[in-house]
mmCIF file of C-alpha atoms in Angstrom:
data_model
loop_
_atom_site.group_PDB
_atom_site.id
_atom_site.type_symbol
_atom_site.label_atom_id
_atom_site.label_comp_id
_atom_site.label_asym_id
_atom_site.label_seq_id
_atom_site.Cartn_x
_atom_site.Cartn_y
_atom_site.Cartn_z
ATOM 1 C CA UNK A 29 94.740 96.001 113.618
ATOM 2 C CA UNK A 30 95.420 99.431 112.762
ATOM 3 C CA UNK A 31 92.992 101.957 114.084
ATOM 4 C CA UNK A 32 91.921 102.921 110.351
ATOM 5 C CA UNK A 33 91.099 99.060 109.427
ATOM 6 C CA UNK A 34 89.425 98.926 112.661
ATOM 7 C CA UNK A 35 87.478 102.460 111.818
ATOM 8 C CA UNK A 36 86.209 100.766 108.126
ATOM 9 C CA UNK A 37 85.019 97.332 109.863
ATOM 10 C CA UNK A 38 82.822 99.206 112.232
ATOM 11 C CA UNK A 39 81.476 101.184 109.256
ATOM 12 C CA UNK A 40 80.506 98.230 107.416
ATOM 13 C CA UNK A 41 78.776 96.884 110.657
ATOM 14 C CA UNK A 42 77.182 99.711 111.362
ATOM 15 C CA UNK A 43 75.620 100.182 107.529
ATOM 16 C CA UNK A 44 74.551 96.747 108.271
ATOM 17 C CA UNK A 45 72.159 97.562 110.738
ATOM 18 C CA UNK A 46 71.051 100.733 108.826
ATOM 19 C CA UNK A 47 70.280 98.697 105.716
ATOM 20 C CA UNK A 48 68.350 96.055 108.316
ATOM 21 C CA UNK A 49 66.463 98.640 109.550
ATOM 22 C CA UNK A 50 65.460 99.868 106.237
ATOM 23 C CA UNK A 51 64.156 96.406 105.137
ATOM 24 C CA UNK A 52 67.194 94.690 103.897
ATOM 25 C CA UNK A 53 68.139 91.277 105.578
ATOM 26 C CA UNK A 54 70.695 90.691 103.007
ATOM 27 C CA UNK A 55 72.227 93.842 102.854
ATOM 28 C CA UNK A 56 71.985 93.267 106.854
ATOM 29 C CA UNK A 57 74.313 89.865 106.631
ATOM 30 C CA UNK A 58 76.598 90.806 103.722
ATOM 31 C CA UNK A 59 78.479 94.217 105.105
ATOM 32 C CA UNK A 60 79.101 92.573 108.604
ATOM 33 C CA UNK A 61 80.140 89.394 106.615
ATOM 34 C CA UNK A 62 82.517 91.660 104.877
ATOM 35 C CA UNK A 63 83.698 93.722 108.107
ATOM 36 C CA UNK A 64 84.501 90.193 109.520
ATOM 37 C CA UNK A 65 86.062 88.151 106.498
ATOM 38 C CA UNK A 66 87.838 91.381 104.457
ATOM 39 C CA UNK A 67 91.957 91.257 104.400
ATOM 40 C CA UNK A 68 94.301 93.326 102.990
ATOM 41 C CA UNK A 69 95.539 90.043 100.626
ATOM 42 C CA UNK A 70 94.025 91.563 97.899
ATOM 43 C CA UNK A 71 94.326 95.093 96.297
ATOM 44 C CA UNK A 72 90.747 95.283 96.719
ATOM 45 C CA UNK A 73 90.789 94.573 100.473
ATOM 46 C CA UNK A 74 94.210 96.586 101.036
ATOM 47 C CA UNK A 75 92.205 100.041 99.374
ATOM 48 C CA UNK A 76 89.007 99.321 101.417
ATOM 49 C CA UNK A 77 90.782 98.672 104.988
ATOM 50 C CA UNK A 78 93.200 101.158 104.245
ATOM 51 C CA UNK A 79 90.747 104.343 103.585
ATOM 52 C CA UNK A 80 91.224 107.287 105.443
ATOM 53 C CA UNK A 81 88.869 109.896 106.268
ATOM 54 C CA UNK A 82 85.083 109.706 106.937
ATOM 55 C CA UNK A 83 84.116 105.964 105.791
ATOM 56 C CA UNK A 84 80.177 106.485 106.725
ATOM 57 C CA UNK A 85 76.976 107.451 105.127
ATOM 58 C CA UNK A 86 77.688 111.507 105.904
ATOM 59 C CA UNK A 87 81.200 110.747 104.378
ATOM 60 C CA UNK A 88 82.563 108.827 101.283
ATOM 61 C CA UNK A 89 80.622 105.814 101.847
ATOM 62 C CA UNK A 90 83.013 102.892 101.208
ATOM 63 C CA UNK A 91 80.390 99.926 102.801
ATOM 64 C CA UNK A 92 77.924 101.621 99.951
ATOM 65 C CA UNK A 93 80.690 101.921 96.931
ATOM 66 C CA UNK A 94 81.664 98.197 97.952
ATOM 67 C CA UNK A 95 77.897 97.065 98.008
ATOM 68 C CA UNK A 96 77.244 99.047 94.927
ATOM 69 C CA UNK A 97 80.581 97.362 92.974
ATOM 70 C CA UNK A 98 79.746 93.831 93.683
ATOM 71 C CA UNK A 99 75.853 94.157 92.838
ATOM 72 C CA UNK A 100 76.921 95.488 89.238
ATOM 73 C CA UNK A 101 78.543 92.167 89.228
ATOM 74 C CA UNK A 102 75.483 90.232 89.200
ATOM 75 C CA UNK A 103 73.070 93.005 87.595
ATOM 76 C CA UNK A 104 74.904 92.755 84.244
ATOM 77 C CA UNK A 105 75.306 89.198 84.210
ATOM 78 C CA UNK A 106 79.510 89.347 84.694
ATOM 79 C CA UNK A 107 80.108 86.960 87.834
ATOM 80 C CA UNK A 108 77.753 84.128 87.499
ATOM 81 C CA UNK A 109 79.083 82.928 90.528
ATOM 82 C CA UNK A 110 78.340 86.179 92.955
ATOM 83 C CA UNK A 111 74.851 86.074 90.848
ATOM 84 C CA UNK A 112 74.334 82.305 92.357
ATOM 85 C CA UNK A 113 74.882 83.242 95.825
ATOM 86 C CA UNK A 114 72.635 86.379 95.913
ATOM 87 C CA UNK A 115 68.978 86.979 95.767
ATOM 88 C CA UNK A 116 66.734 85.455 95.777
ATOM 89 C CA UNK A 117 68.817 82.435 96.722
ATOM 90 C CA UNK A 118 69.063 81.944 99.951
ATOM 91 C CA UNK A 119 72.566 80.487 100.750
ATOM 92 C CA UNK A 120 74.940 80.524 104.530
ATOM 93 C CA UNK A 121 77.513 82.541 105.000
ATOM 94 C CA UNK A 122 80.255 80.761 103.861
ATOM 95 C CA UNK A 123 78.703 80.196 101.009
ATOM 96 C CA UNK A 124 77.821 83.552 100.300
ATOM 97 C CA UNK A 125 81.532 85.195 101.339
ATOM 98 C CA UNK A 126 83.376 82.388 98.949
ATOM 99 C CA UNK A 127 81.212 83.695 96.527
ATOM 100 C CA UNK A 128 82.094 87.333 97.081
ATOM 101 C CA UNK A 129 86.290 86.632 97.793
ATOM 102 C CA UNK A 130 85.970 85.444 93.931
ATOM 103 C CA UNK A 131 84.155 88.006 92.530
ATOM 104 C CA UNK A 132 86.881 90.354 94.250
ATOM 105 C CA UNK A 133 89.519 87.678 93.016
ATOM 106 C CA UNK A 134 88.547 87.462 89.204
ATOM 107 C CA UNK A 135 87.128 91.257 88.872
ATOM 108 C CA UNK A 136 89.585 93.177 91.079
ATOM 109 C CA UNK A 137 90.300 96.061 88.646
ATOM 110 C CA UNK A 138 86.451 96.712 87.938
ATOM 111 C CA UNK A 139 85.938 97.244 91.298
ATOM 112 C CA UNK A 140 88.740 99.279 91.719
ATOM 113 C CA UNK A 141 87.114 101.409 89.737
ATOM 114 C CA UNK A 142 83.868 101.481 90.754
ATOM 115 C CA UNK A 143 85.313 102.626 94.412
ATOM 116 C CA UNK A 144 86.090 105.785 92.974
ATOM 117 C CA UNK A 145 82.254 106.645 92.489
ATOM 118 C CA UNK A 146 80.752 108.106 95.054
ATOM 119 C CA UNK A 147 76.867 105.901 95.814
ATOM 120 C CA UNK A 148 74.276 107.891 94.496
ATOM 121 C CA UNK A 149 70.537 106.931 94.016
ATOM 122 C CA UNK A 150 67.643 108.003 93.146
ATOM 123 C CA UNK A 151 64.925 106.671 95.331
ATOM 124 C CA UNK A 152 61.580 107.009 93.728
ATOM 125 C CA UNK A 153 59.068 105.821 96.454
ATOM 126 C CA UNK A 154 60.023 109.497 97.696
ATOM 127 C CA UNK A 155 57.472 110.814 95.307
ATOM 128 C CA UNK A 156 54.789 109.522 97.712
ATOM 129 C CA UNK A 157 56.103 112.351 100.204
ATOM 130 C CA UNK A 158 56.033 115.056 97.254
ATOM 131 C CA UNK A 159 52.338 114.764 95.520
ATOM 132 C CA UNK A 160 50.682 114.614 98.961
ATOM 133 C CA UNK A 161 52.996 117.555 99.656
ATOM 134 C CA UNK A 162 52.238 119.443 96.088
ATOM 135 C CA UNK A 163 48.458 118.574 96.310
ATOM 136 C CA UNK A 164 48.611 120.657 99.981
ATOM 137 C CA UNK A 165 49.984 123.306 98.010
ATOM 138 C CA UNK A 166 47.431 123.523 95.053
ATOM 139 C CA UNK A 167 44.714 123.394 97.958
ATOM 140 C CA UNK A 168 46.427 126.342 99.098
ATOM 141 C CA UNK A 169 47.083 128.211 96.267
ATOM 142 C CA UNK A 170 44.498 126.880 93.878
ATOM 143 C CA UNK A 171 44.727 124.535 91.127
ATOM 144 C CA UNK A 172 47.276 126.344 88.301
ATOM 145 C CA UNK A 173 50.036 124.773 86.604
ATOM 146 C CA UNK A 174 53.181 123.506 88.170
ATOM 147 C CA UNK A 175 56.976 123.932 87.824
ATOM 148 C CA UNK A 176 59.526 122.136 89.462
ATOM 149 C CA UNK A 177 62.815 122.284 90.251
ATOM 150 C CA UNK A 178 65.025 119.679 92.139
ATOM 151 C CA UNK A 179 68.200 120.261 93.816
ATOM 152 C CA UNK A 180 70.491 117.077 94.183
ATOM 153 C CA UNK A 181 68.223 115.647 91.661
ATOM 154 C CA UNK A 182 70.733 112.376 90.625
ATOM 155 C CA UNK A 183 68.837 111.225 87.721
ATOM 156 C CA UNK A 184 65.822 113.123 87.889
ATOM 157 C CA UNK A 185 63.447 110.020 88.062
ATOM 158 C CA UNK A 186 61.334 111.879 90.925
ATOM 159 C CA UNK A 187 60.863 114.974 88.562
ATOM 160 C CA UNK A 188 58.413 112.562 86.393
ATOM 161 C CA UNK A 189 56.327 112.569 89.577
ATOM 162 C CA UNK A 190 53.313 113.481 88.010
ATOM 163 C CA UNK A 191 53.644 110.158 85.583
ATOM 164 C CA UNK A 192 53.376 108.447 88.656
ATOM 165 C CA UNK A 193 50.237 106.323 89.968
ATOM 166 C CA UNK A 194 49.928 106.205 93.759
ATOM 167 C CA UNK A 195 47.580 104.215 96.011
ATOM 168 C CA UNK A 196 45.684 106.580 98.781
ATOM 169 C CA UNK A 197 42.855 105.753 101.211
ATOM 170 C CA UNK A 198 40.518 106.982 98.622
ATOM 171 C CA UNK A 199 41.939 104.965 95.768
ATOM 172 C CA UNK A 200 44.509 104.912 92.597
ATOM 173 C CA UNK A 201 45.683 108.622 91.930
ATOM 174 C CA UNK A 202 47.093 109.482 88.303
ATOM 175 C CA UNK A 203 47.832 107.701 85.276
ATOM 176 C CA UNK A 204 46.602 103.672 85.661
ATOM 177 C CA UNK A 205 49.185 102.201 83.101
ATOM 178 C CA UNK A 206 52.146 103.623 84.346
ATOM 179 C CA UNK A 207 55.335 101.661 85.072
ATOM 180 C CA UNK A 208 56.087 103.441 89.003
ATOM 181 C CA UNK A 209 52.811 102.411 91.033
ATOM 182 C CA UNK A 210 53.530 103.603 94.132
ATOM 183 C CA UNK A 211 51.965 101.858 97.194
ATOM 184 C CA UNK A 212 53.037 103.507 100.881
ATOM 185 C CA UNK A 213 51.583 102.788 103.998
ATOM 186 C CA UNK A 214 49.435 105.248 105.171
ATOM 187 C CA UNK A 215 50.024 106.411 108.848
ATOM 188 C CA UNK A 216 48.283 109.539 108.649
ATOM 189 C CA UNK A 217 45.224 110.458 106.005
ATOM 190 C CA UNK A 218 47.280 112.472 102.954
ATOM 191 C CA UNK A 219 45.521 115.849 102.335
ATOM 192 C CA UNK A 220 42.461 115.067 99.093
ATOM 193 C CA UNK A 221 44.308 114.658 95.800
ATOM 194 C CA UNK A 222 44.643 117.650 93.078
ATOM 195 C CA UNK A 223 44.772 118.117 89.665
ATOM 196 C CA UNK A 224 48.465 117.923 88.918
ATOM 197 C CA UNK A 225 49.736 119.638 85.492
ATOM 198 C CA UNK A 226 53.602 120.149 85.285
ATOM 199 C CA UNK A 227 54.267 122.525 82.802
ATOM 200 C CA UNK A 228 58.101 122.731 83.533
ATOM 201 C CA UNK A 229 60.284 120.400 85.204
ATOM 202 C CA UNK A 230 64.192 120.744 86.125
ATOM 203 C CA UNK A 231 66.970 119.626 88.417
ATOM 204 C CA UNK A 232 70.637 120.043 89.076
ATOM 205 C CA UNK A 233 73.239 118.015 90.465
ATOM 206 C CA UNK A 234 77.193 117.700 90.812
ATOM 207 C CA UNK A 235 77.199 114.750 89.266
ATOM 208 C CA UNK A 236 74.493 114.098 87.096
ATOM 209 C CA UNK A 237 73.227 110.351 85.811
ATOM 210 C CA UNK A 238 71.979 109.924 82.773
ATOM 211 C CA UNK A 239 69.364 107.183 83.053
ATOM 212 C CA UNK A 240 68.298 106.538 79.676
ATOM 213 C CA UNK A 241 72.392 105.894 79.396
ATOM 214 C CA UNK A 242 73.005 101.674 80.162
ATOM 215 C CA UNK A 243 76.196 102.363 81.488
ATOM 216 C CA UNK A 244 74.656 105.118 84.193
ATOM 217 C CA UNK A 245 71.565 102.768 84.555
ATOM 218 C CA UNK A 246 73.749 99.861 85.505
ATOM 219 C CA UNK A 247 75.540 102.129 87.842
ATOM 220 C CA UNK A 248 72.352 103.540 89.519
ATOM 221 C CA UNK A 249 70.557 100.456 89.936
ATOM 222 C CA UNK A 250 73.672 99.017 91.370
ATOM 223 C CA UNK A 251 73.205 100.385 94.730
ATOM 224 C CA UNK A 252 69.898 99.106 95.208
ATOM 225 C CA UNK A 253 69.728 96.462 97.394
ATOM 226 C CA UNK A 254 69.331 92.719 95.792
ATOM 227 C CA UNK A 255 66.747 92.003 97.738
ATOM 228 C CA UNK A 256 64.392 94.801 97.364
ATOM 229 C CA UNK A 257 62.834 93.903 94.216
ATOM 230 C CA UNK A 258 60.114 96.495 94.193
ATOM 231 C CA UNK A 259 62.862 99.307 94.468
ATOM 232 C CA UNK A 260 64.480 97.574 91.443
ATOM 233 C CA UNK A 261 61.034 97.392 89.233
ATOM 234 C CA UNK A 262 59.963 101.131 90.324
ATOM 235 C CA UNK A 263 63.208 102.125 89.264
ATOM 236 C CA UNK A 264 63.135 100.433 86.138
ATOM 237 C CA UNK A 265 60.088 101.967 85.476
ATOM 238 C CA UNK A 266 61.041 105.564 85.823
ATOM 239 C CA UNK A 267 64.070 105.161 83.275
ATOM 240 C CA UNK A 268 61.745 103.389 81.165
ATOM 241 C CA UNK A 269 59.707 107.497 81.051
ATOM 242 C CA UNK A 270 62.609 108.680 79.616
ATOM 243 C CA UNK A 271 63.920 110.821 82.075
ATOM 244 C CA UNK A 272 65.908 113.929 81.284
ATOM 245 C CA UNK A 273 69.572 114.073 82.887
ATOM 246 C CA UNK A 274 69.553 116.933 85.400
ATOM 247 C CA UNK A 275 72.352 119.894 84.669
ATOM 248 C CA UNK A 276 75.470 119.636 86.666
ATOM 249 C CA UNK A 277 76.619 122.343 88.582
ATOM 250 C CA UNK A 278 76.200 123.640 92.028
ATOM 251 C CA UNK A 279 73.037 124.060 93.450
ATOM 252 C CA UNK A 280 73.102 127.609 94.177
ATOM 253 C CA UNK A 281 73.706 129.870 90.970
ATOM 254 C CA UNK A 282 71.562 127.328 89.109
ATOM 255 C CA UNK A 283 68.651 128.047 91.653
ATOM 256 C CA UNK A 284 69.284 131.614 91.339
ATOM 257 C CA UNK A 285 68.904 131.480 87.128
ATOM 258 C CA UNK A 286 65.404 129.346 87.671
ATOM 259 C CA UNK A 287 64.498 131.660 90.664
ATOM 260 C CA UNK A 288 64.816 134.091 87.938
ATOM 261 C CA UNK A 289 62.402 133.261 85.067
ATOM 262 C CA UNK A 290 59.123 133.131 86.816
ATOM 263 C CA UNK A 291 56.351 133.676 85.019
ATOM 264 C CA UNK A 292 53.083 134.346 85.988
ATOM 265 C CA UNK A 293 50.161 131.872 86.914
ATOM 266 C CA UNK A 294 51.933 128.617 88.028
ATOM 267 C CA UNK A 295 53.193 127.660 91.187
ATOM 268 C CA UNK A 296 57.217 127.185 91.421
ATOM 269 C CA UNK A 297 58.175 124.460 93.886
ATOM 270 C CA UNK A 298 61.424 123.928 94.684
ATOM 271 C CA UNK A 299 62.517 120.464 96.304
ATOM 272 C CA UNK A 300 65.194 118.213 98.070
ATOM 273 C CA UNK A 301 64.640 114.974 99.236
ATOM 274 C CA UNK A 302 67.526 113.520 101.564
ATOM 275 C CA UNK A 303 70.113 116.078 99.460
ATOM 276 C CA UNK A 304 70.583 119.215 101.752
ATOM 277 C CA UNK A 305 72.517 117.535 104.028
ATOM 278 C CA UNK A 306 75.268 117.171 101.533
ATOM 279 C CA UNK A 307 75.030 120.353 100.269
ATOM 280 C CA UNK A 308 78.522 122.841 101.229
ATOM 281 C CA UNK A 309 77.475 124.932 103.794
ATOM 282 C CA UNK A 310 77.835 127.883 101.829
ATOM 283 C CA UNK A 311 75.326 126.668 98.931
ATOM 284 C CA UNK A 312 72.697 125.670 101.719
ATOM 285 C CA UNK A 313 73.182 129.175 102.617
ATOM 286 C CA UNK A 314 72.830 130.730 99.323
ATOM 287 C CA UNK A 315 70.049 128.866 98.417
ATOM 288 C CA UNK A 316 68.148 129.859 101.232
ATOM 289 C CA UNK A 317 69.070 132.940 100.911
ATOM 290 C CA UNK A 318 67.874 133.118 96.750
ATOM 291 C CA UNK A 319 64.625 131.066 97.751
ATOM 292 C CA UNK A 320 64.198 134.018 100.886
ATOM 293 C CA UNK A 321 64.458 136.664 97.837
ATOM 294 C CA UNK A 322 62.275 134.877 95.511
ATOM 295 C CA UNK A 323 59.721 134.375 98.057
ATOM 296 C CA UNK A 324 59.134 138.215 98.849
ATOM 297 C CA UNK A 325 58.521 138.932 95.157
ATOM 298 C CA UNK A 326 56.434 136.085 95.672
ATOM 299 C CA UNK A 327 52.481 136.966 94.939
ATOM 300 C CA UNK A 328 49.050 134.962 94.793
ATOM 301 C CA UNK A 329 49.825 134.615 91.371
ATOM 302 C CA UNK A 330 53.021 133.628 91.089
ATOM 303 C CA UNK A 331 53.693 131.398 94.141
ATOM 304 C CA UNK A 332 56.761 130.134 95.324
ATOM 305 C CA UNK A 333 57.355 126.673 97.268
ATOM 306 C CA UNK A 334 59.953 125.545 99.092
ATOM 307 C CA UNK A 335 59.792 121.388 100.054
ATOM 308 C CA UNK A 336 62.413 119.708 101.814
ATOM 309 C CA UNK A 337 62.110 116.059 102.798
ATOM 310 C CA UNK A 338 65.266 115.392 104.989
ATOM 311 C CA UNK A 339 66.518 113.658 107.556
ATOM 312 C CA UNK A 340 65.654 115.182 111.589
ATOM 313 C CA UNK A 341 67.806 112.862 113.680
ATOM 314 C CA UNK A 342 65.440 109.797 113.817
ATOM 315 C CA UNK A 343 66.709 106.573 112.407
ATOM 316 C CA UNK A 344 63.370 105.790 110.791
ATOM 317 C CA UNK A 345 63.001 108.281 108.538
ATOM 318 C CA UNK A 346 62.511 112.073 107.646
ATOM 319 C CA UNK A 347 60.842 114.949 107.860
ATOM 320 C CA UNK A 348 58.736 117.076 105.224
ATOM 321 C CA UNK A 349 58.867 120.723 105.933
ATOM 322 C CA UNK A 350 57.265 122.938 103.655
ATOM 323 C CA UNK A 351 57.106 126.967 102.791
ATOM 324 C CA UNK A 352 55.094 128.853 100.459
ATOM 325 C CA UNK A 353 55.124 132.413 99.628
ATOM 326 C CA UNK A 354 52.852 134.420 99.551
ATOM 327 C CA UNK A 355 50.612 132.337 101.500
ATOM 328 C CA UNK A 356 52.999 130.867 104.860
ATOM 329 C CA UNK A 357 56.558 131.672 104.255
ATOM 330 C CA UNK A 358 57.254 130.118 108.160
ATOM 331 C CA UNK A 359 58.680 126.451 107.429
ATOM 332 C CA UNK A 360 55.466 123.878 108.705
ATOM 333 C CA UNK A 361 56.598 120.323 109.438
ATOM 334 C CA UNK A 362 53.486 118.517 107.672
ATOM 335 C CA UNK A 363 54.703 114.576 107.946
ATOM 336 C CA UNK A 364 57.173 112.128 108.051
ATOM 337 C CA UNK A 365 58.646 109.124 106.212
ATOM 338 C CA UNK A 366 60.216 106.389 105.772
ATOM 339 C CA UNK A 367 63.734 107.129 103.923
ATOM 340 C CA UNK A 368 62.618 104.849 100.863
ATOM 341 C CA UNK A 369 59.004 105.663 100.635
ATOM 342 C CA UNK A 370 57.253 102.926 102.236
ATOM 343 C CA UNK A 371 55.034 104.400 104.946
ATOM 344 C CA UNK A 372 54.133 108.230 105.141
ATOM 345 C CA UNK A 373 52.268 109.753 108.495
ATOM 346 C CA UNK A 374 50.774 112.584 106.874
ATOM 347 C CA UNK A 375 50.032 115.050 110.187
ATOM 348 C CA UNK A 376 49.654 118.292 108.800
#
């Protein structure tokens, strides 16, 4: 075994456990099954084995592109067989991998082509880390209207935050009908809800999804995992809102032209969830540098907010940091979360 194939098996295992950890059994059984089983007998096999470079998460993710190509599969009804074997049946491993070495045998050239796509999600459970997050602001700031803008935004589901219902300690927060009802654990008591009026709302992203496109929705749905229904149905729901494809571009000059059009009365908060770390160095440094600019014209009436939620090292989730000019331009570390939403320990 070549020390490349060797490099893209322990990939696979190792998203395995990551995907385990993060509440998928299946997801936990299939990438090991396919670091095990995988040869290079097929051209699908022979591309996958045979990648260079950075395999992992923080690279080109080819356990995630694979996962993401065979799900499609069974999402849009193409390989009844794969579809069989997934869930929520419940079948062994042989089982499941003869079902998998066919879809790879009778769809070969689709999922060529879906390896060429980079994964990319948009994970809309992390909207019960941002209204906690924006209702701390208003209570800081007061209760004016809100603009947002969203770098790495994918599809821009999470910019319909405000759409959103959300369970809290003290009950249902925001619209009762709607189609994401968001229900996180609670580790820590969230700061008191707020009146939340978006008056503008905005993202940017290299490479954009259009959600109310099938074609994109297919592909963005694909790499959730099959057994995570509630992901699927939340997801469903925020394309069913009619989200707005984000611009494409780099983060930075975009930033900068937003950055430029405040206007008066409304707070302007600015947000990543699990994006920065992708960013180029040199747009994480311009950005910081455009949102350090902004913030000293920054005044009581024209706020500025800066909210990360990214990763801090810990394989259970991230961190929220938060700044707001005028008010406390030092970044606070208010709470932590799960990666997909489902607990929050609000601490700030």
């Amino acid at each position: 075994m070549s020390d490349t194939e060797a490099r893209v098996r322990g990939a696979f295992r190792s998203q395995g456990k990551s995907c385990a950890l993060l509440g998928s059994p299946f997801m936990g059984r299939l990438m090991p099954l396919i670091a095990e089983r995988l040869t290079t007998g097929t051209e699908v096999g022979a591309r996958i084995l045979g990648w260079e470079g950075d395999v992992g998460p923080a690279g080109q993710s080819v356990p995630l592109r694979t996962a993401g190509a065979l799900h499609a599969l069974v999402l849009d009804g193409t390989d009844k067989g794969l579809a069989a074997a997934y869930p929520p049946a419940t079948v062994n491993d042989d089982t499941l991998w003869a079902a998998v070495q066919g879809a790879v045998d009778r769809h070969g050239a689709r999922i060529m082509a879906a390896l060429d796509r980079a994964p990319q999600t948009n994970e809309v459970r992390r909207s019960a880390i941002l209204l906690p997050a924006l209702w701390w602001l208003l209570a800081k700031v007061g209760d004016m209207p809100v603009a947002l803008s969203e770098l790495g935004a994918s599809a821009g589901l999470n910019l319909m935050l405000d759409r959103f219902s959300i369970e809290t300690p003290e009950g249902l927060v925001g619209p009762a009908k709607s189609p994401v009802h968001l229900r996180p654990e609670w580790r820590g008591p969230p700061p008191p809800a707020r009146p939340l009026r978006v008056v503008d709302r905005a993202g940017v992203d290299r490479h954009p999804i259009d959600a109310t496109n099938p074609d994109d929705a297919l592909r963005l749905l694909s790499y959730l995992w099959p057994d995570q229904p509630e992901r699927m149905a939340l997801t469903r729901g925020a394309i069913a809102l009619g989200p707005k494809r984000p611009d494409e571009g780099d983060a930075a000059p975009w930033l900068e032209s937003r950055l430029a059009a405040r206007e008066p009365g409304r707070l302007h908060a600015v947000y990543t969830t699990i994006a920065w770390q992708y960013f180029p160095p040199q747009t994480q440094a311009a950005c910081t540098h455009r949102l350090e600019q902004a913030g000293a014209r920054a005044t009581a009436q024209s706020p500025l907010a800066h909210v990360a939620f990214e990763a801090d090292g810990r394989r259970d989730g991230a961190a929220l940091t938060i700044r707001i000019w005028p008010h406390a331009p030092a970044p606070q570390t208010l709470a932590r979360a799960d990666f997909h939403g489902r607990w929050v320990d609000w601490h700030g």
